[in-house]
mmCIF file of C-alpha atoms and ligand atoms in Angstrom:
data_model
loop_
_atom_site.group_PDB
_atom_site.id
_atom_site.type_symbol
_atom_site.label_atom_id
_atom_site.label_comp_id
_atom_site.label_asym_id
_atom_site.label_seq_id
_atom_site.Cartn_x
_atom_site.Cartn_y
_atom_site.Cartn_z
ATOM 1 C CA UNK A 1 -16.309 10.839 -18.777
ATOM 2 C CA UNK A 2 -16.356 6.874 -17.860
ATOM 3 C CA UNK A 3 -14.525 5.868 -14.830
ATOM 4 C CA UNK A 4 -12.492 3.645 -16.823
ATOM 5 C CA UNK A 5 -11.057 6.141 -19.463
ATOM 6 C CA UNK A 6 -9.140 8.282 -16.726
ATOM 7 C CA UNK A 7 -6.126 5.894 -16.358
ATOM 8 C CA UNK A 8 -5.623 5.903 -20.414
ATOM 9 C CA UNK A 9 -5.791 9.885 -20.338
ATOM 10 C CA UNK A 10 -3.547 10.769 -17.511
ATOM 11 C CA UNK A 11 -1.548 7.650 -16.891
ATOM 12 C CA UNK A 12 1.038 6.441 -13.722
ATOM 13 C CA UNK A 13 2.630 9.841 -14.306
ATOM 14 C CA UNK A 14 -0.724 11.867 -13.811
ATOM 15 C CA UNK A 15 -1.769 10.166 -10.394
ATOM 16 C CA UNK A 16 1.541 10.360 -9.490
ATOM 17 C CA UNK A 17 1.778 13.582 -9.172
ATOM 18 C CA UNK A 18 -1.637 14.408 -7.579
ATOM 19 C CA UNK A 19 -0.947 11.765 -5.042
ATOM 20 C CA UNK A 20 2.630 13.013 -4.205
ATOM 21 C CA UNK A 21 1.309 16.906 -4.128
ATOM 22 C CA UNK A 22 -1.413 15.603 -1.477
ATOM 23 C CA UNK A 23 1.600 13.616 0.710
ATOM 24 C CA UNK A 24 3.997 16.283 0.255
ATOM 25 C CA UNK A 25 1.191 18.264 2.651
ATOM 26 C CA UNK A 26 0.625 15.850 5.030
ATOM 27 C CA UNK A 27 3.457 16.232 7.479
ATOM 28 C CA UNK A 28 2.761 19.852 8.520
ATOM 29 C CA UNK A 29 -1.138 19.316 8.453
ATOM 30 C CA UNK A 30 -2.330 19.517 12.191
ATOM 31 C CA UNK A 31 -5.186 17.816 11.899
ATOM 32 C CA UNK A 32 -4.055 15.128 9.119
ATOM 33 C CA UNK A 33 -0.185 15.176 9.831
ATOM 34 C CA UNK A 34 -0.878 13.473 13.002
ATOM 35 C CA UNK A 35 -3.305 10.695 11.775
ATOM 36 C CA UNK A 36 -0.664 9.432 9.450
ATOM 37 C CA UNK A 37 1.758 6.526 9.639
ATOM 38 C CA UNK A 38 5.491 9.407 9.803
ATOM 39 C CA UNK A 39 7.851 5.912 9.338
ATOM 40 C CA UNK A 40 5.363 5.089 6.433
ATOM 41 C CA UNK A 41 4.360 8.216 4.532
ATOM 42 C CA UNK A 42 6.266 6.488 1.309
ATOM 43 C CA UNK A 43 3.932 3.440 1.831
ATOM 44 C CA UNK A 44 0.424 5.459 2.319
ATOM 45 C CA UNK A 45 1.307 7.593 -1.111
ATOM 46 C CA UNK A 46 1.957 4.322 -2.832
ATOM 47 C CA UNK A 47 -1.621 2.790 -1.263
ATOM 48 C CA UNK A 48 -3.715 5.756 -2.510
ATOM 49 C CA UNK A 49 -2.021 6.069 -6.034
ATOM 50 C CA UNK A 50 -2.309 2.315 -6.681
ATOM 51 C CA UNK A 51 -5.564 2.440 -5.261
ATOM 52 C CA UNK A 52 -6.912 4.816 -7.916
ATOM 53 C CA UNK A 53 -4.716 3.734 -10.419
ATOM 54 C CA UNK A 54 -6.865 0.303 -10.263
ATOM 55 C CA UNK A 55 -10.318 1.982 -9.609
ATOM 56 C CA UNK A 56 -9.652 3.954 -12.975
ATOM 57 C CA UNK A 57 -8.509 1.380 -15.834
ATOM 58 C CA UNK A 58 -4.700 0.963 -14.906
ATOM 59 C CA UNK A 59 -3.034 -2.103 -13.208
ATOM 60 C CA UNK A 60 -4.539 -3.733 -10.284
ATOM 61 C CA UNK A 61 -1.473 -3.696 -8.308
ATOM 62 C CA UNK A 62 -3.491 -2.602 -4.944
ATOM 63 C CA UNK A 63 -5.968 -5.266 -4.856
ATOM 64 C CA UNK A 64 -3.054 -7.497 -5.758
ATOM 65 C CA UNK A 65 -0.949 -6.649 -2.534
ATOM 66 C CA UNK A 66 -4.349 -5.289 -0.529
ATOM 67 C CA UNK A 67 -6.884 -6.991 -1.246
ATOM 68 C CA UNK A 68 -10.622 -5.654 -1.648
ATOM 69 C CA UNK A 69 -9.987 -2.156 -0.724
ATOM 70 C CA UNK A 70 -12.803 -1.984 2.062
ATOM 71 C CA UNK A 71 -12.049 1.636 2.639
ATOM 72 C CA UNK A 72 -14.507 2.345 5.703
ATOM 73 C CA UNK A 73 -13.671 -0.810 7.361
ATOM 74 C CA UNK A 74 -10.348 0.177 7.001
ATOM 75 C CA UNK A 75 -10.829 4.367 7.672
ATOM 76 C CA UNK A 76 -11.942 2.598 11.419
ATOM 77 C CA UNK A 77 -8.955 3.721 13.697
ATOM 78 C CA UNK A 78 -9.029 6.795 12.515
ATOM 79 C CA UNK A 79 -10.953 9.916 14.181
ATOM 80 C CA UNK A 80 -12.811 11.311 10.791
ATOM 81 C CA UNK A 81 -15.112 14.358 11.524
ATOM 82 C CA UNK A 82 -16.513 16.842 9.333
ATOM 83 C CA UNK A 83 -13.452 18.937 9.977
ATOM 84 C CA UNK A 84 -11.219 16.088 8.847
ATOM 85 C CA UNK A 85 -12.821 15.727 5.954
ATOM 86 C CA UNK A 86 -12.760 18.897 4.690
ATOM 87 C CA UNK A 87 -9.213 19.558 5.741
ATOM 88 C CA UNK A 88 -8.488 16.240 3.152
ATOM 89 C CA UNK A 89 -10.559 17.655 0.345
ATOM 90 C CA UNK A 90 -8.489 20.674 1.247
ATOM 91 C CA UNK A 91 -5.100 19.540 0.340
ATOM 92 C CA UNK A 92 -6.745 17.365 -2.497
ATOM 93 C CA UNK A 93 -7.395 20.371 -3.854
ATOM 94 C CA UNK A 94 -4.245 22.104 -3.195
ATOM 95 C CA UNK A 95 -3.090 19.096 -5.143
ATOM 96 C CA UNK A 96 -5.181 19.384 -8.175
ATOM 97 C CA UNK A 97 -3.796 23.096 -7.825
ATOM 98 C CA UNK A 98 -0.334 21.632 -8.283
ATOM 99 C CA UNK A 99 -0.880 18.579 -10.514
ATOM 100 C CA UNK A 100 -2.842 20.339 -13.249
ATOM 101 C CA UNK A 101 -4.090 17.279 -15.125
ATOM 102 C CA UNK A 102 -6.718 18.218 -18.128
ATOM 103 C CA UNK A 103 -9.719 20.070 -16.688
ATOM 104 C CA UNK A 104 -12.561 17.255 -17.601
ATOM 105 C CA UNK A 105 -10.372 14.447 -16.037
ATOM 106 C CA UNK A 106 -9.447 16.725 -12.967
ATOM 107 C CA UNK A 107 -13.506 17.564 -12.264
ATOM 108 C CA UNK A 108 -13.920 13.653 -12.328
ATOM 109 C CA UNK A 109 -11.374 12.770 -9.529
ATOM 110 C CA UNK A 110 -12.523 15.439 -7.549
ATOM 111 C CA UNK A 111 -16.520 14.473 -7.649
ATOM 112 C CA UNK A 112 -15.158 10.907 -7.092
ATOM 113 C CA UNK A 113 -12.956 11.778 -4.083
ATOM 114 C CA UNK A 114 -15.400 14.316 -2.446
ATOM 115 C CA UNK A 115 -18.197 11.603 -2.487
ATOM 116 C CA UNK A 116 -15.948 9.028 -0.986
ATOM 117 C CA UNK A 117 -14.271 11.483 1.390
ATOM 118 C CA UNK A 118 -18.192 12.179 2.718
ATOM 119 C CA UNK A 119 -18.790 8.353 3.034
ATOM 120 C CA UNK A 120 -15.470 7.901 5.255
ATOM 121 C CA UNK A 121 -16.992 10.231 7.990
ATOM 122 C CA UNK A 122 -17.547 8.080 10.921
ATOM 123 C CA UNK A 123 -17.958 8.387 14.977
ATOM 124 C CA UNK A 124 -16.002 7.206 17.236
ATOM 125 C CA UNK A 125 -12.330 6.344 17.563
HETATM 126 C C1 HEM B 201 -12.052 11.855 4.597
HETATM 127 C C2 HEM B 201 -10.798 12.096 4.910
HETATM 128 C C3 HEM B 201 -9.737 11.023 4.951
HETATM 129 C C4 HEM B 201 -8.838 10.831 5.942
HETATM 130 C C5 HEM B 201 -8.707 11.654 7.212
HETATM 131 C C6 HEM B 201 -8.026 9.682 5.577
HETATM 132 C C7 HEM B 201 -7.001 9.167 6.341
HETATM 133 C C8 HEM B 201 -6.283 8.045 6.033
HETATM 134 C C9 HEM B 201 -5.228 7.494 6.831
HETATM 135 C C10 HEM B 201 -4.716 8.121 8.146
HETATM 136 C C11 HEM B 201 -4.774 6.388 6.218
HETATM 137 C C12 HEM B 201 -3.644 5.450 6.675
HETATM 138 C C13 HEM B 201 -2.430 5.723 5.816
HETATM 139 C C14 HEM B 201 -1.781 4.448 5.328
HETATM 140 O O1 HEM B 201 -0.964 3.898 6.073
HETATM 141 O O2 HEM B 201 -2.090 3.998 4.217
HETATM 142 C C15 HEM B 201 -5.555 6.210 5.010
HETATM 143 C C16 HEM B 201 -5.408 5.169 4.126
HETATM 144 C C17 HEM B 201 -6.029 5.093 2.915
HETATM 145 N N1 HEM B 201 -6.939 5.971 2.417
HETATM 146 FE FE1 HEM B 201 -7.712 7.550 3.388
HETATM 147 N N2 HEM B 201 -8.437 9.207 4.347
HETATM 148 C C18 HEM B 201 -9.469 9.996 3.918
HETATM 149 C C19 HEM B 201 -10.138 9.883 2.714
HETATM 150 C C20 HEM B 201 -9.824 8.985 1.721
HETATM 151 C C21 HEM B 201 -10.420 8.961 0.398
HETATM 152 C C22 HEM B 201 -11.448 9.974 -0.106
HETATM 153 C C23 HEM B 201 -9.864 7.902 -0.269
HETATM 154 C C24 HEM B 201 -10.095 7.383 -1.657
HETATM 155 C C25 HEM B 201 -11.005 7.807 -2.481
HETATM 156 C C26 HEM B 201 -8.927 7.266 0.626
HETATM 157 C C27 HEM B 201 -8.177 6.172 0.310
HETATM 158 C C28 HEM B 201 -7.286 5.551 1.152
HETATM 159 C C29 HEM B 201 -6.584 4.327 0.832
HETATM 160 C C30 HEM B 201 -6.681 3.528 -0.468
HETATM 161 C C31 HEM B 201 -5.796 4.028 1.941
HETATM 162 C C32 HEM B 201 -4.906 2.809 2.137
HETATM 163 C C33 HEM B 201 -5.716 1.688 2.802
HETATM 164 C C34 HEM B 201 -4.905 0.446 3.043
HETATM 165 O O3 HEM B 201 -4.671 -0.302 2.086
HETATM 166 O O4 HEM B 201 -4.514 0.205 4.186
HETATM 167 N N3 HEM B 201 -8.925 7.951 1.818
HETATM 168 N N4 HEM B 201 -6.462 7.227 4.927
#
């Protein structure tokens, strides 16, 4: 399926509610709950939908108030291990659980997320 043609097939309402399922985890997660802005949670779940709202055909809206997204620059402060990692594919997947968007568009997301999630592992802080 090409990257583009996700937004047209699942829409605002689609990553909405893969996005929210993944937030709605957060808070009680001991290894991500902490990590998290808790005055902010609203603000992160609005970053990562608009985020892959852009990178998959809808509007631009996060580079618009973000700027290039520069996702490992900006993964820095944060203390991502292999176990962190997993534990966010984790509630991803809880979230695809939930969500239950059409099976071709949800194995896309998930390839896409896993790969990135790998490439956000980093040392230090
Ligand atoms: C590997 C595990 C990951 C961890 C532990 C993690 C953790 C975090 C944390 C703590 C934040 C700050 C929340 C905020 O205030 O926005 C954040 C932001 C963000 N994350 Fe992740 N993340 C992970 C993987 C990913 C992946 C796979 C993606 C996308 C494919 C992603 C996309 C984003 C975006 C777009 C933001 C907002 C950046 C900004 O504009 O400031 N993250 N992440």
């Amino acid at each position: 399926m090409d990257e583009m043609a996700l937004y047209p097939v699942i829409g605002e309402e689609g990553f909405a509610r893969l996005v929210a399922a993944f937030y709605r985890q957060v808070p009680n997660d001991d290894i991500l709950g902490p990590m998290y802005p808790a005055e902010d949670l609203h603000g992160a779940e609005e970053r990562l939908r608009d985020f892959l709202i852009g990178r998959f055909g809808g509007p631009q809206r996060y580079i618009e108030q973000r700027g290039h997204p520069r996702l490992r620059m900006r993964h820095g402060p944060f203390h991502i291990d292999q176990a962190a990692r997993d534990r966010w594919m984790k509630l991803m997947d809880n979230a695809f659980a939930e969500a239950a968007l059409p099976a071709e568009a949800e194995q896309h997301l998930r390839e896409f997320l896993s790969q990135v999630a790998t490439f956000m592992i980093h040392q230090g802080a």
